[in-house]
PDB file of C-alpha atoms in Angstrom:
ATOM      1  CA  UNK A  29      14.879   0.850 138.296  1.00  0.00           C
ATOM      2  CA  UNK A  30      16.483   3.272 140.839  1.00  0.00           C
ATOM      3  CA  UNK A  31      20.061   5.419 140.483  1.00  0.00           C
ATOM      4  CA  UNK A  32      21.108   5.294 143.882  1.00  0.00           C
ATOM      5  CA  UNK A  33      24.786   5.336 144.764  1.00  0.00           C
ATOM      6  CA  UNK A  34      26.701   2.269 145.976  1.00  0.00           C
ATOM      7  CA  UNK A  35      27.166   1.688 149.770  1.00  0.00           C
ATOM      8  CA  UNK A  36      29.985   3.110 150.068  1.00  0.00           C
ATOM      9  CA  UNK A  37      30.510   0.999 153.885  1.00  0.00           C
ATOM     10  CA  UNK A  38      31.263  -1.869 151.440  1.00  0.00           C
ATOM     11  CA  UNK A  39      33.620  -0.300 149.473  1.00  0.00           C
ATOM     12  CA  UNK A  40      37.356  -1.112 150.791  1.00  0.00           C
ATOM     13  CA  UNK A  41      39.796   1.866 151.703  1.00  0.00           C
ATOM     14  CA  UNK A  42      43.012   2.039 149.193  1.00  0.00           C
ATOM     15  CA  UNK A  43      46.318   1.429 149.893  1.00  0.00           C
ATOM     16  CA  UNK A  44      48.624   4.183 150.493  1.00  0.00           C
ATOM     17  CA  UNK A  45      51.464   2.817 148.809  1.00  0.00           C
ATOM     18  CA  UNK A  46      48.962   2.746 145.803  1.00  0.00           C
ATOM     19  CA  UNK A  47      48.346   6.091 146.402  1.00  0.00           C
ATOM     20  CA  UNK A  48      51.871   7.721 146.738  1.00  0.00           C
ATOM     21  CA  UNK A  49      52.680   5.575 143.725  1.00  0.00           C
ATOM     22  CA  UNK A  50      50.158   7.325 141.689  1.00  0.00           C
ATOM     23  CA  UNK A  51      51.401  10.875 143.054  1.00  0.00           C
ATOM     24  CA  UNK A  52      55.052  10.129 142.175  1.00  0.00           C
ATOM     25  CA  UNK A  53      54.391   8.409 138.405  1.00  0.00           C
ATOM     26  CA  UNK A  54      51.576  11.161 137.175  1.00  0.00           C
ATOM     27  CA  UNK A  55      54.398  14.323 138.094  1.00  0.00           C
ATOM     28  CA  UNK A  56      57.205  11.929 135.919  1.00  0.00           C
ATOM     29  CA  UNK A  57      53.934  11.715 133.381  1.00  0.00           C
ATOM     30  CA  UNK A  58      53.137  15.547 133.339  1.00  0.00           C
ATOM     31  CA  UNK A  59      56.786  16.497 133.862  1.00  0.00           C
ATOM     32  CA  UNK A  60      58.264  14.709 130.586  1.00  0.00           C
ATOM     33  CA  UNK A  61      55.140  15.377 128.532  1.00  0.00           C
ATOM     34  CA  UNK A  62      54.731  18.989 129.469  1.00  0.00           C
ATOM     35  CA  UNK A  63      58.274  19.895 129.361  1.00  0.00           C
ATOM     36  CA  UNK A  64      59.010  18.153 126.274  1.00  0.00           C
ATOM     37  CA  UNK A  65      55.796  20.265 124.822  1.00  0.00           C
ATOM     38  CA  UNK A  66      56.714  23.360 126.079  1.00  0.00           C
ATOM     39  CA  UNK A  67      60.321  22.907 125.081  1.00  0.00           C
ATOM     40  CA  UNK A  68      59.514  21.539 121.701  1.00  0.00           C
ATOM     41  CA  UNK A  69      56.597  24.684 121.350  1.00  0.00           C
ATOM     42  CA  UNK A  70      58.858  27.547 122.180  1.00  0.00           C
ATOM     43  CA  UNK A  71      62.551  25.852 120.964  1.00  0.00           C
ATOM     44  CA  UNK A  72      64.083  24.927 124.493  1.00  0.00           C
ATOM     45  CA  UNK A  73      64.958  21.641 123.631  1.00  0.00           C
ATOM     46  CA  UNK A  74      68.523  20.637 124.239  1.00  0.00           C
ATOM     47  CA  UNK A  75      70.389  17.641 123.623  1.00  0.00           C
ATOM     48  CA  UNK A  76      69.958  16.461 127.174  1.00  0.00           C
ATOM     49  CA  UNK A  77      66.249  17.268 127.296  1.00  0.00           C
ATOM     50  CA  UNK A  78      64.510  20.597 127.449  1.00  0.00           C
ATOM     51  CA  UNK A  79      65.803  23.544 129.739  1.00  0.00           C
ATOM     52  CA  UNK A  80      62.960  26.127 129.982  1.00  0.00           C
ATOM     53  CA  UNK A  81      63.681  29.882 131.370  1.00  0.00           C
ATOM     54  CA  UNK A  82      61.287  32.804 132.063  1.00  0.00           C
ATOM     55  CA  UNK A  83      57.991  32.336 130.516  1.00  0.00           C
ATOM     56  CA  UNK A  84      58.061  28.722 129.408  1.00  0.00           C
ATOM     57  CA  UNK A  85      58.580  27.795 132.858  1.00  0.00           C
ATOM     58  CA  UNK A  86      55.784  29.322 134.072  1.00  0.00           C
ATOM     59  CA  UNK A  87      53.592  27.888 131.203  1.00  0.00           C
ATOM     60  CA  UNK A  88      54.988  24.844 132.374  1.00  0.00           C
ATOM     61  CA  UNK A  89      54.155  25.278 135.988  1.00  0.00           C
ATOM     62  CA  UNK A  90      50.505  26.290 134.943  1.00  0.00           C
ATOM     63  CA  UNK A  91      49.839  23.438 132.829  1.00  0.00           C
ATOM     64  CA  UNK A  92      51.198  20.991 135.572  1.00  0.00           C
ATOM     65  CA  UNK A  93      48.856  22.584 138.241  1.00  0.00           C
ATOM     66  CA  UNK A  94      45.998  22.097 135.719  1.00  0.00           C
ATOM     67  CA  UNK A  95      46.708  18.778 134.661  1.00  0.00           C
ATOM     68  CA  UNK A  96      46.387  18.011 138.514  1.00  0.00           C
ATOM     69  CA  UNK A  97      43.464  19.991 139.189  1.00  0.00           C
ATOM     70  CA  UNK A  98      41.318  19.607 135.896  1.00  0.00           C
ATOM     71  CA  UNK A  99      41.751  15.582 136.040  1.00  0.00           C
ATOM     72  CA  UNK A 100      41.448  15.381 139.678  1.00  0.00           C
ATOM     73  CA  UNK A 101      37.815  17.741 139.718  1.00  0.00           C
ATOM     74  CA  UNK A 102      36.485  17.255 136.087  1.00  0.00           C
ATOM     75  CA  UNK A 103      37.210  13.648 134.771  1.00  0.00           C
ATOM     76  CA  UNK A 104      37.363  11.338 137.832  1.00  0.00           C
ATOM     77  CA  UNK A 105      41.064  11.362 138.657  1.00  0.00           C
ATOM     78  CA  UNK A 106      44.334  11.740 137.000  1.00  0.00           C
ATOM     79  CA  UNK A 107      45.894   9.285 134.885  1.00  0.00           C
ATOM     80  CA  UNK A 108      47.647   7.255 137.095  1.00  0.00           C
ATOM     81  CA  UNK A 109      44.625   7.171 139.724  1.00  0.00           C
ATOM     82  CA  UNK A 110      42.171   5.657 136.973  1.00  0.00           C
ATOM     83  CA  UNK A 111      44.837   3.089 136.478  1.00  0.00           C
ATOM     84  CA  UNK A 112      45.836   2.112 139.670  1.00  0.00           C
ATOM     85  CA  UNK A 113      42.410   2.472 140.855  1.00  0.00           C
ATOM     86  CA  UNK A 114      42.795   4.864 143.331  1.00  0.00           C
ATOM     87  CA  UNK A 115      39.939   7.155 142.895  1.00  0.00           C
TER      88      UNK A 115
END
């Protein structure tokens, strides 16, 4: 048995709306998960949600960027890209 990659000419292109939807859902997912996790860890939770300033805010932005880079490059796509099969 040979390990040849599948023929890419038979794969159908993914629709644009699915890619956009995956990106939006990924952003909301990491925004709330990282925001609440960092807010909880640093004591920046409020009655309305979380409020990050200074170091925690920088850590939050780093977590968002790391989510997209690590998942896209090393894990075969972000959470919603994999669910919606855009990758």
